Coordinates of C-alpha atoms in Angstrom, one line a residue:
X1 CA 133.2 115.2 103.9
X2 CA 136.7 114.7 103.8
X3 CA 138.5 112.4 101.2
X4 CA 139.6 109.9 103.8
X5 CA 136.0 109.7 104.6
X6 CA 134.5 109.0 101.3
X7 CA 137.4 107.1 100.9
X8 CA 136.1 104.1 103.7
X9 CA 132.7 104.9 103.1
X10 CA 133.5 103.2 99.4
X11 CA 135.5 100.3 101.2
X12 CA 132.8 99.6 104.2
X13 CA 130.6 99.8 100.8
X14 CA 132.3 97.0 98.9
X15 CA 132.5 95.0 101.8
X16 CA 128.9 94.8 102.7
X17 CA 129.3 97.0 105.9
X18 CA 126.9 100.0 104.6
X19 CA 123.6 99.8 102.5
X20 CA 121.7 102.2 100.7
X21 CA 118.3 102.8 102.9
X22 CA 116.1 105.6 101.8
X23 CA 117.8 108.8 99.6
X24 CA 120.0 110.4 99.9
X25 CA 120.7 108.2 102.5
X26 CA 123.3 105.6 103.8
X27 CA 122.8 103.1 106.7
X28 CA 125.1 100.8 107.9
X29 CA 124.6 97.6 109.3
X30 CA 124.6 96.4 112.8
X31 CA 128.2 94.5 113.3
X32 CA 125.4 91.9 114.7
X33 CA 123.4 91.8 111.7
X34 CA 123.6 88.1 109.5
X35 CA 125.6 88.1 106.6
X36 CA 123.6 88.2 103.4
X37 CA 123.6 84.8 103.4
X38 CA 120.8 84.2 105.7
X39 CA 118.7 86.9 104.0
X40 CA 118.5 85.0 100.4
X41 CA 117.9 81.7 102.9
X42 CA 114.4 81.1 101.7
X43 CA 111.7 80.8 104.7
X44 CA 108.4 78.8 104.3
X45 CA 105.0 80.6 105.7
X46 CA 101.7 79.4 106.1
X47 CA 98.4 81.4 105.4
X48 CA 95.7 80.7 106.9
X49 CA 93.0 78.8 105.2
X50 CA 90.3 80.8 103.6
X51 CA 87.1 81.5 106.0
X52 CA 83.3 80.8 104.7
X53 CA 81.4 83.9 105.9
X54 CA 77.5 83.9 105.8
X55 CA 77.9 81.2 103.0
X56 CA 80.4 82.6 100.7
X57 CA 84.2 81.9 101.0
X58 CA 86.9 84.6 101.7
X59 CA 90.7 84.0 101.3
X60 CA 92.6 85.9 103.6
X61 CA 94.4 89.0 102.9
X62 CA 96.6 91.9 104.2
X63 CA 98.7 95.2 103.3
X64 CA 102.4 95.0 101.8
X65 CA 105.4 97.3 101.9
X66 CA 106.9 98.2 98.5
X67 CA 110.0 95.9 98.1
X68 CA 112.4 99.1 97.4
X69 CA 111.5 100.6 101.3
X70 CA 112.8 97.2 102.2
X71 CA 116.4 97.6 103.7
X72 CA 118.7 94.5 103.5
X73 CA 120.6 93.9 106.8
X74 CA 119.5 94.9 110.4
X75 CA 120.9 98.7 110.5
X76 CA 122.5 100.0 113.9
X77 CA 120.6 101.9 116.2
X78 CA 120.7 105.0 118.2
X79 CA 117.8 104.4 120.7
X80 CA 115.8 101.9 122.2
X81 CA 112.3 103.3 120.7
X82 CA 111.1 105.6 117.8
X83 CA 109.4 108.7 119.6
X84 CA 106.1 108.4 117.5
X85 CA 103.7 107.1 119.6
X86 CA 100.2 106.5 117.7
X87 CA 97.7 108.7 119.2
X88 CA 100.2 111.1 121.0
X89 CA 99.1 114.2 118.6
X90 CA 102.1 115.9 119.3
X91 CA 104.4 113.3 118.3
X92 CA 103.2 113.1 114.8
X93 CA 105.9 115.8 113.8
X94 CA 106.8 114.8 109.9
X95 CA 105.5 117.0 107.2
X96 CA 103.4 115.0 104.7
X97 CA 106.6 116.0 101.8
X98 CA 109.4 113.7 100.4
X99 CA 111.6 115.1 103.3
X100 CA 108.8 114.3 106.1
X101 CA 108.8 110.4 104.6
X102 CA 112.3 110.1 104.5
X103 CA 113.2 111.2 108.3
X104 CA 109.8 109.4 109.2
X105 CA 111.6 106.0 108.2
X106 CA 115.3 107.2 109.3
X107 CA 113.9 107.6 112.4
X108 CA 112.8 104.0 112.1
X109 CA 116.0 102.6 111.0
X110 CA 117.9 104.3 113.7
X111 CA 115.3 102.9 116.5
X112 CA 115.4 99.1 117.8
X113 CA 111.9 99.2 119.0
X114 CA 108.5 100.7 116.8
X115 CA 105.3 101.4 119.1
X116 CA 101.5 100.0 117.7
X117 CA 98.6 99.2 118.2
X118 CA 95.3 98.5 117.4
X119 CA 93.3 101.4 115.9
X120 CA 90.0 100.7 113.4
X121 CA 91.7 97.3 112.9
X122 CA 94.9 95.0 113.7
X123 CA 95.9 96.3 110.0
X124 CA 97.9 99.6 109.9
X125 CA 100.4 100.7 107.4
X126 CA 102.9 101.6 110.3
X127 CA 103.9 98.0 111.2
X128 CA 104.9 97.4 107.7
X129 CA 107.0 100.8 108.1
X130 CA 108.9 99.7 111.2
X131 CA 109.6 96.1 109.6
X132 CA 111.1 97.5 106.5
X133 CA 113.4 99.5 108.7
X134 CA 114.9 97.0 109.7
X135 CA 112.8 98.0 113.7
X136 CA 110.5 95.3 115.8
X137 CA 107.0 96.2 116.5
X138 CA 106.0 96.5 119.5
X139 CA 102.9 95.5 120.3
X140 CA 101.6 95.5 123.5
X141 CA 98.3 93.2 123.3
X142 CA 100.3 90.7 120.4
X143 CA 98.7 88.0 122.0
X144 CA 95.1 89.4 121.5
X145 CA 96.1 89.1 117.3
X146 CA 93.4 87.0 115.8
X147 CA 95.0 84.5 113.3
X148 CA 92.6 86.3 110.3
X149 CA 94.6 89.8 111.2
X150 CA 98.3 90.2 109.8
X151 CA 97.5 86.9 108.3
X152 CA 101.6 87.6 106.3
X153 CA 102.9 88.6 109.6
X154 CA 104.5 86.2 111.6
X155 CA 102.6 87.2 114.6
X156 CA 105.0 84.5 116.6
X157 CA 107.8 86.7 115.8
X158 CA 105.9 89.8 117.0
X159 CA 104.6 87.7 120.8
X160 CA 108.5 87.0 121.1
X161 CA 109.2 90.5 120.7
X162 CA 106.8 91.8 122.8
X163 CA 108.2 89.3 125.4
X164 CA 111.7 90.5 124.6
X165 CA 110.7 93.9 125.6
X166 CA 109.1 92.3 128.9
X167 CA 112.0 90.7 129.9
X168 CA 114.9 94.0 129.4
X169 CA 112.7 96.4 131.6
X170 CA 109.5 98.3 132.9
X171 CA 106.2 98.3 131.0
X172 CA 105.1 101.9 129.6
X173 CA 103.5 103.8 132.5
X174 CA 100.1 104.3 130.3
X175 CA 98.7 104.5 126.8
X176 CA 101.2 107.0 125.1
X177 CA 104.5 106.3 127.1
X178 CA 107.0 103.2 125.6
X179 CA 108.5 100.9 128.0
X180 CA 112.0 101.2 129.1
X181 CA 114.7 98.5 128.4
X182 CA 117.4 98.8 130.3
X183 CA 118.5 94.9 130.2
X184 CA 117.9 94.2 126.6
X185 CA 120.0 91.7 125.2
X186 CA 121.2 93.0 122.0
X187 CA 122.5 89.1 120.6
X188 CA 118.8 88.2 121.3
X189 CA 117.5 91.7 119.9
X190 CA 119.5 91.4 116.9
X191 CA 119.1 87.8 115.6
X192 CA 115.0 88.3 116.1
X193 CA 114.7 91.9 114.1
X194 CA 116.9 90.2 111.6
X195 CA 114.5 86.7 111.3
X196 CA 111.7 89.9 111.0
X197 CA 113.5 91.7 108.1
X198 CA 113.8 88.4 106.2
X199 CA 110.3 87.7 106.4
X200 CA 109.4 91.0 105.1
X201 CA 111.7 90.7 102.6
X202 CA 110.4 87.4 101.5
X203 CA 106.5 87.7 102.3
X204 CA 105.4 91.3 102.7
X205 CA 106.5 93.1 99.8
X206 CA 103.9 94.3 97.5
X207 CA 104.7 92.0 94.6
X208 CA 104.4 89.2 97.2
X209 CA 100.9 90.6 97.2
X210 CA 100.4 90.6 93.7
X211 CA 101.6 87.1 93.3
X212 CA 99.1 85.7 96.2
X213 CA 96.4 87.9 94.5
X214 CA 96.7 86.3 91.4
X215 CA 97.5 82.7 92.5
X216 CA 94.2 82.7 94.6
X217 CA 92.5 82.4 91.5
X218 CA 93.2 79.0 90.2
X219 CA 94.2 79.7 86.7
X220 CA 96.9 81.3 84.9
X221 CA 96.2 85.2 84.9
X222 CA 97.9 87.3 81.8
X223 CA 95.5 90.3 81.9
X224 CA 93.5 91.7 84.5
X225 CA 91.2 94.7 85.1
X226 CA 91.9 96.7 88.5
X227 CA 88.6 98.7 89.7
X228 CA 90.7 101.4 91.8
X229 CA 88.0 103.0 93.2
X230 CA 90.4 103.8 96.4
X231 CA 88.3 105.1 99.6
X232 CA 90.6 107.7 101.1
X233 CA 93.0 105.7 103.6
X234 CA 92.2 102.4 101.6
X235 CA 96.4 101.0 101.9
X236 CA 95.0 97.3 100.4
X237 CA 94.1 99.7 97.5
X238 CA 96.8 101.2 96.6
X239 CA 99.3 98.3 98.1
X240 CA 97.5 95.7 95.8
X241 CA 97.6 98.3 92.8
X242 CA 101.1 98.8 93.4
X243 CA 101.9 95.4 93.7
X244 CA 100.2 94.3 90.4
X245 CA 101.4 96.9 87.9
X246 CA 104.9 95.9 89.5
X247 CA 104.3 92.4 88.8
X248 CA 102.2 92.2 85.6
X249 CA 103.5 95.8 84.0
X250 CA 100.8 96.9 80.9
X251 CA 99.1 93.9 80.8
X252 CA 96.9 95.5 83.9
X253 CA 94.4 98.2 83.4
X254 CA 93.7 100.5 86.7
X255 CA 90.4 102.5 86.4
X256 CA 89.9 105.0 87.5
X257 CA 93.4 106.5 87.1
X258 CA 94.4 107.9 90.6
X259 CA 97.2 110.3 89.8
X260 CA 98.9 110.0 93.1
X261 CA 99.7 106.8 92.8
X262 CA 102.4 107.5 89.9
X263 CA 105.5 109.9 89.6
X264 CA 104.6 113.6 89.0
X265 CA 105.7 115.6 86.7
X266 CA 108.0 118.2 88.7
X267 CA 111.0 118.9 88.4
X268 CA 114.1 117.8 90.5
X269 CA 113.7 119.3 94.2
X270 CA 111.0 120.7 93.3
X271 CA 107.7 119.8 96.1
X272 CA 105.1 117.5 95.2
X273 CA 101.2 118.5 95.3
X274 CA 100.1 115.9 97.4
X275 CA 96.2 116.5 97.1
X276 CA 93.2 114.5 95.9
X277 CA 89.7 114.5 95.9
X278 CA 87.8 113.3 98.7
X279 CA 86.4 110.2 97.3
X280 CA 83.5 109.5 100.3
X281 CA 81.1 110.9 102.5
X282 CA 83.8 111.6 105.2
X283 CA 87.9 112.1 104.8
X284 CA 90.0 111.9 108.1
X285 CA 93.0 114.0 107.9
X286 CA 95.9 114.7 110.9
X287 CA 98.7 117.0 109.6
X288 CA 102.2 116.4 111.3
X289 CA 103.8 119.3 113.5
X290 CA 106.2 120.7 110.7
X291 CA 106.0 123.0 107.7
X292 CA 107.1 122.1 104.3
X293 CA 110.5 121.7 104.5
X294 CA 110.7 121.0 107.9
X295 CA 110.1 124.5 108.8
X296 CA 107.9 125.0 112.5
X297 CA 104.2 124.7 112.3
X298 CA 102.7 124.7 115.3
X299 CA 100.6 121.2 117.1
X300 CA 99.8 119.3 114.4
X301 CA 96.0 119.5 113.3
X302 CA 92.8 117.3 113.1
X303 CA 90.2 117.7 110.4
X304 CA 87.6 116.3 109.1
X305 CA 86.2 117.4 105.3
X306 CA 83.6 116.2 103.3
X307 CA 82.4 114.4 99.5
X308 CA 84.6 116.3 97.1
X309 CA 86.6 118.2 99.2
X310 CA 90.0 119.0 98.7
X311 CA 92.5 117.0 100.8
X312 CA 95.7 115.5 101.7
X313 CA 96.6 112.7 100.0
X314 CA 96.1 109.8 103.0
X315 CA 99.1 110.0 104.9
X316 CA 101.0 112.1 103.1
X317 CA 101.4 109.1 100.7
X318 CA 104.2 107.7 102.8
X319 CA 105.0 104.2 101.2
X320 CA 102.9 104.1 98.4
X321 CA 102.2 107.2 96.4
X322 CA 104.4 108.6 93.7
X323 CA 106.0 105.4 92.8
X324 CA 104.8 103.8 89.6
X325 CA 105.8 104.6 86.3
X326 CA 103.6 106.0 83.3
X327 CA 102.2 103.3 80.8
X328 CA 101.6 106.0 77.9
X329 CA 100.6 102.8 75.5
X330 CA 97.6 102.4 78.3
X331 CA 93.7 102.7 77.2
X332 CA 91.8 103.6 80.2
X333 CA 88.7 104.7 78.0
X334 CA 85.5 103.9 79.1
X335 CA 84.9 102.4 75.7
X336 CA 88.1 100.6 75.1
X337 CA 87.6 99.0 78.7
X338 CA 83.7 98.4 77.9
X339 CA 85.5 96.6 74.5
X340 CA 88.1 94.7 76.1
X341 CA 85.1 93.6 79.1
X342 CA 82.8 92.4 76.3
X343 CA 85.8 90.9 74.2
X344 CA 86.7 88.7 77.6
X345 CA 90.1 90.0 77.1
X346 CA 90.8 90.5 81.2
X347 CA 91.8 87.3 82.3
X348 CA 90.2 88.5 86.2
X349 CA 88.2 91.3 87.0
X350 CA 89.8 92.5 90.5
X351 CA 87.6 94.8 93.0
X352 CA 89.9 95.3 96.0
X353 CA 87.5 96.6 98.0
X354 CA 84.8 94.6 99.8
X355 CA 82.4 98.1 100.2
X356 CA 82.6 98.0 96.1
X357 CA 82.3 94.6 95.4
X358 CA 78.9 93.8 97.9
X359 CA 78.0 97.0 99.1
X360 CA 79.2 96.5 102.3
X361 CA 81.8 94.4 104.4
X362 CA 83.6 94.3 107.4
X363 CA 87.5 95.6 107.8
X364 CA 88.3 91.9 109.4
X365 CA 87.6 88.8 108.6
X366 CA 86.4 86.5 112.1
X367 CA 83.4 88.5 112.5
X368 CA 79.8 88.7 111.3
X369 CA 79.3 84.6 111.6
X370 CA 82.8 83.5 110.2
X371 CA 83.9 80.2 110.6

C-alpha cells in the first residue's frame, strides 16, 4: 500500500466514507447508504404479547447478534447474492477458525442479498449474520413467518424484501439455486437494507436481549444467576449469556462455566482450540470445505457423535464464542452459589432453556395448544 493510498484511506476515514467491519478489515459505505444521522434516529418496535400455553404464560423471545459484529452504514457490494446456500453441502466452504468467521461475514458485507430458510425452526443464527452485514435476507416463504417466530425481526421489512427480489428478476430454479436480479433497483435496495441495519442496530443486539430479559420480570434486577447448561447448538444460550454478562458485568453468575464462551488464552495469531464436550445424547456437526488456514480439505463432512464426545464447538463459534472477558473476582463454587441461593442474594434465577427448566418444550411458541 502506497502512501497516497493510506493517505485517502485516512481522509475517506475522517469523513465517514469507510468503517471498520470485522478485523483486520475495512468496508466502505455504499455512496447510497444514510448518513449517520438516520442510524441514531430511534425506531419504536412492538413485541408480541406473551402467549398462555397449556395454562402457563410465555413471553416471547428470540436470538441476538453481538452489537460489535454490527456494522454502521449499508457497505457496498460486489454481487447480488452470498454463494452460501443452506443445505448446498458444498457451499459451506469456511473453516470453523478466526479466518473462516471473518471471510464468512466479508462475504456478507460484500453481497446485497443473504439466502434462508427454515430449518428445525424459523430461528437460525445466519439471519442475524446477514443483517449485521449490512445484507437482506432473503427468504423465500417470509410470508409463512408466524408472528411468535423472529418475534425482534421486523418480518415486514423481510416480505418487502422478498418482494424486492420478485420484482428485479427470475425466481431460483429449485431449492439450492438464488434467484437472479437483473432489474433491481438499487435506490429501493439501499434505503430497505439500510431501515434493516438500523433495526438491528437498535433491537437485535445481544444487550437488547439482556435488557428485554431482565425487564420481563417486573422488578428491578441487580444480581442474577445464569444456569448455562448450553445443549450443543443452543444460540438463545449463549446469545442471552452473552448479552447479560455485557449488560450486568460481575454482578451475574454463569454456572456451569463454558470455557468457549470467553477469550482463550493463546497467544497473538496463534489458532484457537475450538472443542467442547458433547453435552447430550446426540451432537450434529458439518465441517466447512477448507483446512485451517484456509488451506484445501476436500467436501466438507457430516457427523454425528455421541454423550461425551469430543466435538466442534457449534458452528465454529461464529458470533458468539471467544468474546467475553474473564471475571477473576467470580465464585462459581458449588457452595458459594448454594450460599448466595440460600442467602436470596440473586435477584432472578434465569434457566434459558425450556428442556431444563420443565423437562421438555417445544423450539416455537404457536404450538402444542397456544393461544
Amino acid at each position: 500500500m502506497t502512501r497516497l493510498m493510506v493517505a485517502m484511506m485516512a481522509w475517506d476515514i475522517s469523513h465517514g466514507l469507510w468503517a471498520p467491519g470485522v478485523p483486520p478489515y475495512l468496508l466502505r459505505c455504499d455512496p447510497l447508504s444514510p448518513s449517520q444521522e438516520f442510524f441514531k434516529e430511534e425506531v419504536p418496535f412492538s413485541i408480541p404479547a406473551p402467549r398462555l400455553c397449556s395454562g402457563a404464560r410465555f413471553l416471547p423471545v428470540s436470538f441476538a447478534i453481538p452489537k460489535e459484529d454490527v456494522l454502521p452504514c449499508v457497505p457496498e457490494k460486489f454481487m447480488d447474492f452470498a454463494p452460501l446456500v443452506p443445505g448446498l453441502e458444498e457451499s459451506y466452504v469456511f473453516p470453523m477458525t478466526s479466518y473462516g468467521e471473518m471471510e464468512y461475514k466479508r462475504m456478507y458485507r460484500e453481497s446485497r442479498f443473504g439466502v434462508t430458510k427454515r430449518r428445525a425452526g424459523w430461528e437460525t443464527m445466519r439471519i442475524y449474520e446477514i443483517l449485521a452485514c449490512g445484507s437482506v435476507p432473503y427468504i423465500h416463504a417470509a410470508n409463512e413467518i408466524p408472528d411468535a417466530a423472529l418475534v425482534y425481526v421486523n418480518k415486514t421489512l423481510l416480505r418487502q424484501a422478498q418482494q424486492l427480489v420478485a420484482n428485479a428478476g427470475q425466481p431460483p430454479r429449485d431449492a439450492f439455486s438464488t434467484p437472479t436480479v437483473d432489474s433491481l433497483d438499487l435506490t429501493k435496495y439501499v434505503a430497505l437494507a439500510a431501515e434493516l441495519l438500523r433495526h438491528t442496530q437498535q433491537h437485535l443486539t445481544t444487550e437488547a436481549l439482556a435488557k428485554y430479559i431482565l425487564t420481563s420480570y417486573g422488578k428491578p434486577v441487580s444480581t442474577a444467576l445464569y444456569v448455562s447448561g448450553c445443549f450443543h447448538g443452543d444460540y438463545l444460550c449463549y446469545v442471552a449469556l452473552h448479552g447479560l454478562r455485557r449488560v450486568l458485568g460481575n454482578r451475574l453468575v454463569d454456572y456451569p462455566f463454558l470455557d468457549y464462551m470467553y477469550m482463550p488464552n493463546v497467544a497473538p495469531l496463534q489458532p484457537i482450540n475450538r472443542k467442547t464436550t458433547c453435552p447430550q445424547t446426540q451432537c450434529t456437526v458439518l465441517s466447512g470445505g477448507l483446512g485451517e488456514g484456509g488451506a484445501p480439505r476436500g467436501a466438507p463432512r457430516f457427523a454425528i457423535n455421541s454423550l461425551g464426545a469430543n466435538v466442534p464447538v457449534y458452528g465454529g463459534g461464529f458470533s458468539y464464542a471467544y468474546r467475553l472477558e474473564h471475571l477473576q473476582d467470580l465464585n462459581r463454587s458449588r457452595a458459594a452459589i448454594n450460599a448466595q441461593v440460600s442467602r436470596r442474594e440473586f435477584d432472578v434465577v434465569i434457566l434459558p432453556s425450556a428442556y431444563l427448566a420443565l423437562g421438555n418444550g417445544f423450539r416455537e411458541a404457536g404450538r402444542g395448544g397456544c393461544r
